[in-house]
């Protein structure tokens, strides 16, 4: 049956009795719709996220060696439009608008849930603070996975829905894949409505932008007109728009708005810059402390072993113990090369920096940790070390084992392991600083002149 | 071909904060291709004194004004690029010198492909080849965005890195793929922040220039002038609501996030200091 859109009403203008009729009509049509597939009751979903928020999520994800997740803050609006046809039976269209304003990134995985997917409300509140009321969904960034919610994610989602009291909580899934040679990467994103029925599971996510910035709308010529009346009227009354210099007043006014706004942007930008430097500095101090602590712990553990050994050797009953002190060291050293070396940035550029391997437990940003890549692709980034091929591709790295391997609870669903890339085990190792010792050490120097490499 | 291999760029390392600015820029408009320059340095590595690899490190980007705003053409001439590069290097060298102690320079260019495939067009490949004549280590980045698979409601953003190569003298240029990795950079660099907030300024500048050209036409009647003035106002409003507003919101959010991070880090620093003291 065809419903003509002769008249379109917004819901709020209807009398109660009209609404009841329409509601009944909707129920009737809904029932019909399921049978005959007609969308008499149509729910249109529209979702949007600002380019800056989107980029910010990408940025945080890029800084994580594992999966990355967080919450989506924003607003959901519902608009009802009704159309009444000749037969006085209406069909209503609901336009649900989901606007993501910003995101609240989680510093690490498992910050508000455990391996079984149980959500901890206390932790949740600590993360969200007073932004809890603005939550409209959550998101997850994964590498090399399918565009489906994992089992654990579904479990978490149900609980979040319940705890936060948001019936239509959405889930935004980012999936990252790369070509084998890492020259091209794709970030796919899907917005899910897991709490809705099967038919409305995915929503298009748009990124509002400037659209058309072309200046084609300016008129370069006036419509030819010889009417003296026209000319005199528009001249006389048109002067209102212009100031004594012949410049349109509006132009000056709007430019002032823009200037003030840009000034504010600059000011806040300065504040952000300052906060970034402070944060950077403290992060560095924290990293140094951790290194120092780990070093001391290792040294004292070393000492203990030596003492134990010495004590053991002097006892005639005990057979000579294997040189455990060396083996533990070698163990630690062997694990070194399998992690990507980090690039040390010298404060003064006079000496060429040496590649060093630094393992820092809680700051993956300090090192270029390997990331799970598509099957057959090399780990990243593997500068030189004799592994590079001349044509620009990197060879397979040893790092795939260090990433994305799940070994959490055994009763976890197969799907979770497939989809999720959790924190690499490598991060649990004590910190270690050493020069990569694969054959000869790689040395790097900056090339000051693109045309003549030093030494050539 | 051996010479080619030695000179080829083996990989590009794009700092995540520079990546952030590129994304911001690429997502700013779906109706036109945007472009910019990549600032950084090139590292040569030589292992066993045989294999020479170049790795291009991109630390930040500069948003460029488009001289030719036709939808499918983004390139600026090598002369313009050279001029822009020099300007960039002068201003950047001053700023970056006191931070890293190393001079930065223009090492590549990036542009966006809204609604179209990430692969460089023939024009792009030829443009890249031209730039490579000035600097063989020059790299090209392309960001493809505003792609959606209507069936699966999956959106996509892609990025690729390439250079151009000529199979033999006189033949058509072809692209070669260059591995590119976004490397973590936990804090957003000052230069990146400054580049990010340049966008509204550049957009307004472009609008002003166009309006000025129109305004200089003296034969327009008042109605037409009012119309044009309104177009200017409308366009500036679009820029403010689509770019300045969201930019400001993101900056505020970032400030909040940093404030909280700093507090957390302070606490951790205290805890660690105590722990160290006890050892």
XYZ file of C-alpha atoms in Angstrom:
735
model
C 0.000 0.000 0.000
C 1.239 3.396 -0.919
C 1.290 6.102 1.672
C 1.293 9.506 0.144
C 3.298 12.170 1.787
C 0.644 14.818 1.284
C 1.097 16.355 4.632
C 3.966 15.956 6.996
C 3.619 16.740 10.652
C 6.014 16.890 13.465
C 4.745 14.766 16.321
C 4.475 17.437 18.955
C 1.772 19.340 17.148
C -0.703 16.529 17.222
C -3.639 16.270 19.572
C -3.554 13.339 21.941
C -6.270 11.513 20.081
C -4.450 11.908 16.832
C -1.364 10.453 18.375
C -3.257 7.445 19.641
C -4.655 6.853 16.202
C -1.305 7.151 14.627
C 0.258 4.985 17.246
C -2.326 2.309 16.632
C -1.793 2.764 12.980
C 1.902 2.340 13.461
C 1.406 -0.857 15.408
C -0.807 -2.150 12.689
C 1.664 -1.238 10.031
C 4.510 -2.614 12.013
C 2.744 -5.921 12.163
C 2.115 -5.685 8.458
C 5.590 -4.587 7.713
C 7.121 -7.689 9.181
C 4.983 -9.864 6.995
C 5.046 -8.032 3.767
C 8.336 -6.247 4.216
C 6.920 -2.785 3.847
C 8.513 -0.042 5.879
C 5.402 1.703 7.062
C 7.137 2.253 10.370
C 10.569 3.417 9.375
C 13.267 4.311 11.797
C 16.013 6.267 10.180
C 19.295 6.465 11.930
C 21.864 9.111 11.393
C 25.120 9.294 13.247
C 27.935 11.755 13.060
C 31.335 12.293 14.587
C 33.559 15.323 14.183
C 36.726 14.917 12.142
C 38.746 16.073 15.115
C 37.286 13.444 17.414
C 37.784 10.793 14.761
C 41.407 11.801 14.236
C 41.939 11.880 17.965
C 40.773 8.280 18.292
C 43.148 7.323 15.473
C 45.922 9.160 17.258
C 45.378 7.406 20.571
C 45.121 4.096 18.772
C 48.372 4.731 16.945
C 50.046 5.284 20.296
C 48.820 1.917 21.595
C 50.602 -1.251 20.708
C 47.580 -3.225 21.804
C 43.900 -2.616 21.261
C 42.602 0.718 22.328
C 39.199 1.580 23.715
C 37.233 4.384 25.244
C 33.864 5.995 25.572
C 31.843 8.070 23.176
C 30.299 11.198 24.576
C 27.606 13.136 22.872
C 23.941 13.455 22.311
C 21.123 11.406 20.893
C 18.112 13.193 19.552
C 14.925 11.769 18.245
C 12.750 13.548 15.801
C 9.430 12.245 14.714
C 7.980 13.132 11.396
C 4.549 12.003 10.401
C 2.861 11.812 7.111
C -0.864 11.543 6.717
C -2.294 10.214 3.543
C -5.767 10.482 2.122
C -6.971 7.583 4.155
C -6.110 9.411 7.389
C -3.911 6.597 8.501
C -0.467 7.836 9.021
C 2.923 6.377 8.949
C 5.521 7.845 11.180
C 9.164 8.229 10.549
C 11.534 8.470 13.402
C 14.806 10.150 12.794
C 17.317 9.196 15.428
C 20.304 11.436 15.395
C 23.402 10.262 17.199
C 26.035 12.939 17.556
C 29.430 12.053 18.910
C 30.979 15.185 20.362
C 34.139 13.779 21.856
C 35.710 10.678 23.274
C 37.131 9.634 26.589
C 40.061 7.322 25.917
C 40.940 4.591 28.363
C 44.581 4.577 29.367
C 44.751 0.822 29.162
C 42.657 -2.238 28.485
C 40.766 -3.913 31.305
C 40.446 -0.629 33.121
C 36.766 -1.106 33.847
C 36.213 -4.785 33.216
C 37.968 -8.064 33.812
C 38.850 -11.003 31.617
C 35.403 -12.457 32.011
C 33.868 -9.231 30.819
C 32.480 -8.201 34.182
C 32.203 -4.461 34.399
C 33.323 -2.760 37.570
C 31.091 0.223 38.194
C 33.511 1.885 40.550
C 36.298 1.880 38.012
C 33.853 3.001 35.385
C 32.891 6.013 37.451
C 36.507 6.822 38.123
C 37.195 6.908 34.404
C 34.107 8.810 33.419
C 33.731 11.120 36.406
C 31.093 13.714 35.694
C 31.065 12.902 32.003
C 29.077 9.780 32.708
C 25.842 11.477 31.825
C 27.173 12.339 28.367
C 28.038 8.784 27.426
C 26.207 7.535 24.379
C 28.427 4.628 23.502
C 31.878 3.176 23.595
C 34.495 2.263 21.029
C 37.261 -0.191 20.395
C 40.222 -0.141 18.048
C 41.612 -3.485 16.949
C 44.149 -4.571 14.400
C 43.610 -7.255 11.796
C 40.227 -8.342 13.004
C 36.817 -8.825 11.593
C 34.147 -6.199 11.683
C 32.113 -7.954 14.323
C 31.749 -7.613 18.020
C 33.630 -10.216 19.942
C 31.917 -12.252 22.580
C 33.508 -10.346 25.435
C 32.600 -7.050 23.832
C 28.995 -8.150 23.667
C 29.067 -9.137 27.310
C 30.610 -5.828 28.285
C 28.144 -3.975 26.131
C 25.154 -5.558 27.845
C 26.493 -4.629 31.229
C 27.351 -1.087 30.229
C 23.856 -0.702 28.863
C 22.451 -1.773 32.184
C 24.846 0.098 34.454
C 24.764 3.345 32.525
C 21.059 3.053 31.906
C 21.351 3.752 28.195
C 18.993 1.485 26.273
C 20.441 2.322 22.894
C 24.099 2.330 23.765
C 26.161 2.215 20.611
C 29.489 0.556 19.884
C 31.974 1.924 17.391
C 34.434 -0.610 16.078
C 37.647 0.431 14.392
C 39.587 -2.198 12.562
C 43.047 -1.640 11.172
C 44.596 -3.633 8.357
C 47.725 -3.222 6.311
C 49.233 -4.518 3.142
C 52.017 -7.038 3.411
C 54.727 -4.473 2.781
C 53.077 -1.906 5.084
C 52.885 0.716 2.378
C 49.130 1.017 2.569
C 46.909 0.890 5.607
C 43.180 0.951 6.032
C 41.113 1.941 8.990
C 37.605 0.577 8.791
C 34.891 1.702 11.126
C 31.378 0.511 11.825
C 28.880 1.856 14.295
C 26.786 -0.856 15.897
C 23.514 -0.760 17.762
C 23.860 -4.059 19.544
C 20.726 -3.585 21.624
C 18.445 -3.369 18.655
C 17.061 -6.195 16.643
C 18.997 -7.779 13.848
C 17.639 -5.478 11.180
C 19.008 -2.275 12.563
C 22.398 -3.340 13.715
C 24.635 -0.970 11.805
C 24.438 2.766 11.330
C 26.164 4.956 8.799
C 28.611 7.235 10.502
C 29.145 10.529 8.776
C 31.911 13.025 9.391
C 30.540 16.545 8.962
C 33.004 18.768 7.225
C 33.414 21.941 5.308
C 31.895 20.382 2.213
C 32.224 22.662 -0.677
C 34.704 25.437 -0.102
C 34.766 26.454 -3.714
C 34.049 30.046 -4.278
C 31.732 29.485 -7.176
C 28.888 31.208 -5.451
C 30.373 34.639 -5.897
C 28.853 36.549 -8.732
C 31.341 38.158 -11.071
C 28.780 40.086 -12.996
C 25.411 41.578 -12.376
C 22.332 40.592 -14.262
C 22.035 43.067 -17.125
C 19.456 45.642 -16.295
C 18.689 48.966 -17.847
C 15.796 49.816 -15.587
C 16.391 53.189 -14.042
C 13.903 52.465 -11.284
C 15.747 49.335 -10.330
C 19.072 51.078 -10.286
C 17.860 54.002 -8.211
C 15.956 51.958 -5.633
C 18.723 49.474 -4.967
C 21.273 52.223 -4.826
C 19.299 54.298 -2.363
C 18.318 51.478 -0.031
C 21.334 49.343 -0.646
C 23.627 51.905 0.958
C 22.456 50.638 4.342
C 24.696 47.643 3.840
C 27.870 49.540 3.172
C 30.033 51.707 5.330
C 31.653 54.954 4.251
C 34.512 53.093 2.588
C 32.169 51.108 0.412
C 32.874 47.922 2.300
C 29.954 45.827 3.396
C 29.371 46.177 7.101
C 28.595 42.491 7.450
C 32.028 41.640 6.178
C 33.710 43.569 8.932
C 31.364 42.187 11.541
C 31.766 38.555 10.615
C 35.498 39.003 10.265
C 35.581 40.290 13.799
C 33.778 37.172 14.954
C 36.265 35.035 13.095
C 39.232 36.974 14.498
C 38.012 36.686 18.041
C 37.439 32.999 17.555
C 40.855 32.410 16.025
C 42.449 34.340 18.855
C 40.740 32.066 21.330
C 41.822 29.009 19.367
C 45.424 30.234 19.568
C 45.124 30.918 23.280
C 43.733 27.487 24.112
C 46.321 25.966 21.794
C 49.063 27.601 23.855
C 47.573 26.178 27.005
C 47.423 22.731 25.435
C 51.027 23.055 24.323
C 52.141 23.918 27.834
C 50.220 21.008 29.283
C 51.777 18.667 26.709
C 55.280 19.749 27.731
C 54.539 19.316 31.414
C 53.040 15.904 30.792
C 55.970 14.881 28.614
C 58.420 15.901 31.283
C 56.700 14.051 34.098
C 56.261 10.998 31.902
C 59.970 11.017 31.263
C 60.705 11.301 34.956
C 58.353 8.418 35.687
C 60.053 6.331 33.007
C 63.472 7.045 34.457
C 62.316 6.095 37.925
C 60.907 2.830 36.660
C 64.128 2.061 34.870
C 66.123 2.856 37.946
C 63.929 0.686 40.136
C 64.058 -2.213 37.743
C 67.796 -1.895 37.460
C 68.229 -1.919 41.205
C 65.931 -4.892 41.579
C 67.847 -6.768 38.959
C 71.148 -5.952 40.505
C 70.049 -7.035 43.927
C 68.560 -10.213 42.502
C 71.891 -10.792 40.820
C 73.693 -10.291 44.065
C 71.461 -12.767 45.808
C 72.007 -15.402 43.174
C 75.742 -14.995 43.374
C 75.643 -15.317 47.107
C 73.461 -18.404 46.841
C 75.757 -19.890 44.306
C 78.794 -19.197 46.361
C 77.103 -20.785 49.339
C 76.030 -23.798 47.277
C 79.465 -24.431 45.829
C 81.090 -24.541 49.220
C 78.707 -27.267 50.366
C 80.285 -30.642 49.485
C 76.956 -32.479 49.185
C 75.517 -30.380 46.451
C 76.494 -31.012 42.902
C 77.846 -28.042 41.038
C 74.987 -25.871 40.115
C 74.657 -24.621 36.582
C 75.727 -21.105 36.073
C 72.267 -19.708 36.681
C 73.431 -16.161 36.932
C 74.523 -16.177 33.346
C 71.519 -18.008 32.079
C 69.098 -15.501 33.511
C 71.080 -12.696 31.990
C 71.223 -14.413 28.636
C 67.543 -15.024 28.863
C 66.929 -11.389 29.331
C 69.377 -10.499 26.596
C 67.924 -12.944 24.141
C 64.524 -11.458 24.556
C 65.968 -8.080 23.733
C 66.490 -8.393 20.010
C 63.076 -9.777 19.443
C 61.621 -6.447 20.404
C 61.925 -3.569 18.067
C 64.745 -1.230 18.958
C 63.806 2.285 19.821
C 65.288 5.303 18.269
C 67.120 7.362 20.805
C 66.985 10.993 20.117
C 70.134 12.761 21.197
C 69.836 16.175 22.694
C 72.837 17.325 20.739
C 73.113 16.122 17.224
C 76.857 16.053 17.042
C 77.148 12.346 17.621
C 75.183 9.808 15.660
C 72.612 8.103 17.822
C 72.983 4.433 18.528
C 70.072 2.096 18.366
C 69.182 0.791 21.737
C 66.593 -1.564 22.996
C 64.580 -0.243 25.828
C 61.847 -2.224 27.448
C 59.650 -0.181 29.647
C 56.773 -1.970 31.335
C 54.121 0.655 31.269
C 55.077 3.083 28.620
C 54.729 1.528 25.213
C 55.119 4.920 23.718
C 58.785 4.949 24.508
C 59.475 2.100 22.187
C 58.420 1.068 18.765
C 56.666 -2.073 19.806
C 55.805 -4.484 17.089
C 52.244 -4.578 16.075
C 50.182 -7.382 14.804
C 50.016 -7.157 11.103
C 48.107 -8.912 8.435
C 49.145 -12.454 7.849
C 52.428 -12.580 6.030
C 53.296 -8.995 6.688
C 56.424 -7.965 8.441
C 56.430 -6.472 11.893
C 56.989 -2.820 12.110
C 59.170 -0.836 11.899
C 62.365 -2.661 11.294
C 64.946 -0.157 10.285
C 68.129 -1.589 8.852
C 69.851 -4.108 11.069
C 70.713 -5.836 7.867
C 67.204 -7.042 7.463
C 66.065 -4.516 4.935
C 65.692 -5.287 1.311
C 66.793 -2.697 -1.159
C 63.424 -2.264 -2.758
C 61.784 -0.633 0.169
C 60.095 -3.581 1.755
C 61.071 -4.880 5.146
C 61.586 -8.517 5.710
C 59.630 -10.588 8.139
C 60.375 -9.658 11.663
C 60.493 -11.930 14.606
C 57.987 -9.878 16.395
C 54.725 -11.493 15.521
C 55.016 -13.791 18.488
C 55.306 -10.875 20.822
C 51.991 -9.461 19.943
C 48.405 -10.281 20.067
C 48.758 -13.743 21.447
C 46.025 -14.463 23.887
C 46.511 -16.548 26.890
C 43.884 -15.289 29.181
C 41.219 -17.430 30.743
C 40.681 -20.745 29.079
C 36.931 -20.543 29.032
C 37.014 -17.418 26.917
C 35.177 -17.694 23.679
C 37.180 -18.480 20.567
C 35.975 -15.277 19.004
C 37.619 -13.059 21.580
C 41.037 -14.463 20.937
C 40.612 -14.011 17.266
C 39.499 -10.456 17.514
C 41.359 -8.904 20.304
C 44.970 -7.952 20.646
C 45.795 -7.430 24.221
C 48.843 -6.027 25.826
C 51.975 -7.760 24.713
C 53.644 -10.064 27.199
C 56.894 -8.292 26.514
C 55.777 -5.379 28.585
C 55.970 -7.463 31.736
C 59.684 -8.012 31.408
C 61.940 -5.922 33.585
C 63.322 -2.934 31.886
C 66.521 -3.363 30.046
C 68.744 -1.108 28.147
C 71.325 -2.492 25.852
C 72.697 -2.047 22.430
C 71.332 -4.328 19.809
C 73.989 -6.876 19.228
C 72.954 -8.510 16.019
C 76.234 -8.749 14.270
C 77.677 -5.315 14.016
C 75.793 -2.528 15.670
C 73.761 -0.393 13.337
C 74.696 3.205 13.347
C 72.541 5.950 12.126
C 73.367 9.385 11.186
C 71.144 12.131 9.923
C 71.541 12.977 6.350
C 72.052 16.667 6.088
C 72.099 16.761 2.341
C 69.759 14.630 0.381
C 72.060 14.504 -2.567
C 75.253 13.288 -1.081
C 75.092 10.646 1.607
C 77.971 10.972 4.009
C 80.918 8.880 3.220
C 79.997 8.314 -0.386
C 68.527 -0.682 -11.044
C 71.145 -1.253 -8.364
C 71.660 2.477 -8.112
C 67.918 2.873 -7.766
C 67.790 0.465 -4.875
C 70.501 2.221 -2.998
C 68.805 5.544 -3.386
C 65.284 4.380 -2.660
C 63.586 5.246 0.548
C 63.211 2.069 2.516
C 60.583 3.272 4.926
C 58.752 6.284 6.241
C 58.186 6.822 9.937
C 55.324 9.176 10.528
C 55.087 10.470 14.072
C 51.589 9.965 15.423
C 51.047 13.633 16.190
C 51.951 14.559 12.617
C 49.585 11.787 11.531
C 46.908 13.427 13.662
C 47.312 16.745 11.852
C 47.199 15.026 8.448
C 43.968 13.299 9.392
C 42.478 16.523 10.695
C 43.294 18.191 7.439
C 42.109 15.354 5.213
C 38.800 15.131 7.067
C 38.211 18.877 6.907
C 36.495 18.697 3.529
C 35.026 16.030 1.336
C 34.509 18.213 -1.688
C 38.120 18.983 -2.469
C 41.567 17.498 -2.235
C 43.715 19.169 0.376
C 47.466 19.127 0.529
C 50.413 19.891 2.704
C 54.123 19.389 3.225
C 55.835 16.869 5.437
C 58.598 18.174 7.680
C 61.263 15.984 9.136
C 64.602 14.410 8.488
C 66.107 11.512 6.630
C 68.175 8.922 8.391
C 70.682 6.878 6.543
C 71.590 3.582 7.970
C 74.417 1.458 6.829
C 74.781 -2.031 8.103
C 77.872 -4.013 7.286
C 78.767 -1.020 5.157
C 76.929 -2.568 2.294
C 73.240 -2.025 2.469
C 72.221 1.585 2.646
C 68.748 2.369 3.747
C 67.030 5.684 3.961
C 64.321 6.167 6.485
C 62.293 9.302 6.246
C 61.132 10.582 9.624
C 58.189 12.898 9.484
C 57.882 14.989 12.630
C 55.225 17.430 11.546
C 53.324 18.800 8.575
C 52.461 22.178 7.137
C 49.058 22.808 5.714
C 49.303 24.426 2.329
C 47.059 26.795 0.555
C 45.766 25.487 -2.679
C 46.611 27.654 -5.615
C 44.520 25.613 -7.988
C 41.261 24.743 -6.323
C 39.858 22.516 -8.993
C 38.607 19.352 -7.469
C 40.868 16.864 -9.146
C 44.131 18.722 -9.182
C 46.231 19.398 -6.167
C 49.759 19.769 -7.310
C 51.675 22.936 -6.908
C 54.499 23.527 -9.292
C 58.002 22.508 -8.250
C 58.907 26.192 -8.082
C 56.029 26.869 -5.728
C 56.930 23.818 -3.745
C 60.505 24.976 -3.552
C 59.423 28.387 -2.369
C 57.050 26.918 0.176
C 59.751 24.546 1.343
C 62.293 27.289 1.817
C 59.808 29.341 3.739
C 58.873 26.362 5.841
C 62.431 25.442 6.533
C 63.302 28.932 7.598
C 60.427 29.178 10.007
C 60.692 25.623 11.179
C 64.392 25.610 11.576
C 64.108 28.420 14.019
C 61.439 26.681 16.020
C 62.645 23.147 15.846
C 66.264 23.973 16.401
C 65.864 24.571 20.085
C 63.789 21.470 20.626
C 65.680 18.665 19.001
C 68.867 20.439 18.089
C 68.579 19.082 14.613
C 67.482 20.958 11.520
C 64.279 19.823 9.951
C 63.400 20.184 6.339
C 60.690 19.344 3.872
C 60.894 15.640 3.158
C 57.641 14.986 1.371
C 54.124 16.023 0.593
C 50.682 14.671 1.390
C 47.278 15.168 -0.075
C 43.797 13.780 0.355
C 41.548 11.750 -1.899
C 38.019 12.300 -0.659
C 35.619 9.686 -1.992
C 38.224 8.212 -4.268
C 40.747 5.431 -4.163
C 43.923 5.892 -2.180
C 46.183 5.103 -5.117
C 47.935 8.061 -6.740
C 46.536 9.165 -10.066
C 48.749 9.566 -13.125
C 48.935 13.250 -12.318
C 49.999 12.457 -8.767
C 52.695 10.079 -9.974
C 54.044 12.641 -12.405
C 53.928 15.351 -9.769
C 55.805 13.113 -7.371
C 58.384 12.381 -10.073
C 58.911 16.117 -10.545
C 59.495 16.621 -6.837
C 61.914 13.720 -6.817
C 64.033 15.483 -9.399
C 64.735 18.135 -6.798
C 65.084 15.654 -3.968
C 65.301 11.938 -4.599
C 64.327 11.151 -1.042
C 61.071 13.066 -1.404
C 58.049 10.953 -0.525
C 54.348 11.256 -1.209
C 51.513 10.412 1.144
C 47.872 10.075 0.236
C 44.924 9.936 2.597
C 41.727 8.507 1.246
C 38.625 9.325 3.241
C 34.865 9.698 3.177
C 34.597 6.222 1.746
C 31.628 4.136 2.745
C 30.440 0.708 1.773
C 26.700 1.242 1.783
C 25.956 -2.447 2.150
C 27.925 -3.058 5.281
C 27.737 0.553 6.494
C 31.481 0.381 6.872
C 33.412 3.598 6.613
C 37.025 3.638 5.556
C 40.050 5.839 5.838
C 43.186 4.707 4.029
C 46.681 6.064 3.732
C 49.562 5.087 1.527
C 53.103 6.163 0.811
C 54.745 6.146 -2.581
C 57.500 7.394 -4.796
C 57.759 7.456 -8.566
C 60.049 5.515 -10.785
C 60.682 5.384 -14.486
C 61.191 1.881 -15.844
C 63.466 3.272 -18.511
C 64.260 6.680 -19.825
C 61.318 8.184 -21.632
C 58.761 5.716 -20.394
C 55.781 6.534 -18.253
C 56.303 7.037 -14.552
C 55.018 4.392 -12.221
C 54.505 4.412 -8.537
C 56.498 2.302 -6.132
C 55.182 1.517 -2.714
C 57.072 2.694 0.320
C 56.414 1.131 3.716
C 55.014 3.652 6.123
C 54.624 3.252 9.855
C 52.922 5.572 12.257
C 55.174 5.690 15.279
C 53.873 6.494 18.732
C 54.425 9.965 20.068
C 52.615 10.245 23.315
C 52.578 14.017 23.537
C 51.535 16.307 20.717
C 54.455 18.402 19.570
C 54.330 22.184 19.582
C 54.890 22.379 15.849
C 52.042 19.966 15.195
C 49.684 21.952 17.376
C 50.611 25.146 15.599
C 50.061 23.505 12.228
C 46.680 22.212 13.294
C 45.389 25.642 14.302
C 46.626 27.142 11.038
C 43.786 25.545 9.106
C 41.041 28.038 10.000
C 43.469 30.868 9.295
C 44.338 29.481 5.889
C 40.705 28.936 5.002
C 39.825 32.487 5.979
C 42.787 33.822 4.027
C 41.677 31.987 0.912
C 38.168 33.343 1.319
C 39.422 36.882 1.819
C 41.591 36.687 -1.275
C 38.708 35.501 -3.389
C 36.406 38.125 -2.018
C 38.963 40.846 -2.591
C 39.245 39.874 -6.231
C 35.472 39.957 -6.585
C 35.177 43.186 -4.657
C 37.603 44.900 -6.977
C 35.165 44.444 -9.829
C 33.637 47.867 -10.032
C 30.825 47.204 -12.457
C 28.717 45.251 -9.998
C 25.466 46.741 -8.861
C 24.646 47.063 -5.147
C 22.469 43.975 -5.131
C 25.262 41.868 -6.516
C 27.702 43.345 -4.048
C 25.365 42.553 -1.197
C 24.989 39.056 -2.546
C 28.751 38.574 -2.679
C 29.195 39.999 0.780
C 26.644 37.521 2.028
C 28.484 34.678 0.311
C 31.605 35.716 2.143
C 29.732 35.843 5.422
C 28.118 32.492 4.759
C 31.427 30.856 3.874
C 33.149 32.230 6.927
C 30.301 30.954 9.066
C 30.702 27.518 7.513
C 34.371 27.562 8.312
C 33.764 28.570 11.876
C 31.117 25.967 12.573
C 32.748 23.148 10.632
C 36.367 23.758 11.557
C 37.028 26.345 14.265
C 34.293 25.098 16.558
C 35.191 21.405 16.530
C 38.877 22.335 16.676
C 38.311 24.389 19.775
C 36.303 21.602 21.325
C 39.052 19.097 20.674
C 41.669 21.446 22.137
C 39.610 21.908 25.286
C 39.134 18.175 25.645
C 42.834 17.593 25.156
C 43.629 20.158 27.820
C 41.305 18.392 30.257
C 42.809 15.035 29.438
C 46.321 16.348 29.951
C 45.413 17.904 33.279
C 44.118 14.584 34.519
C 47.095 12.708 33.119
C 49.460 15.089 34.848
C 47.779 14.516 38.185
C 47.945 10.768 37.724
C 51.566 10.907 36.652
C 52.475 13.078 39.626
C 51.004 10.502 41.960
C 52.856 7.745 40.205
C 56.077 9.714 40.355
C 55.696 10.131 44.097
C 54.958 6.465 44.558
C 57.958 5.442 42.478
C 60.228 7.893 44.255
C 59.273 6.317 47.539
C 59.738 2.858 46.157
C 63.181 3.763 44.869
C 64.140 5.246 48.182
C 63.200 2.040 49.948
C 65.378 -0.147 47.741
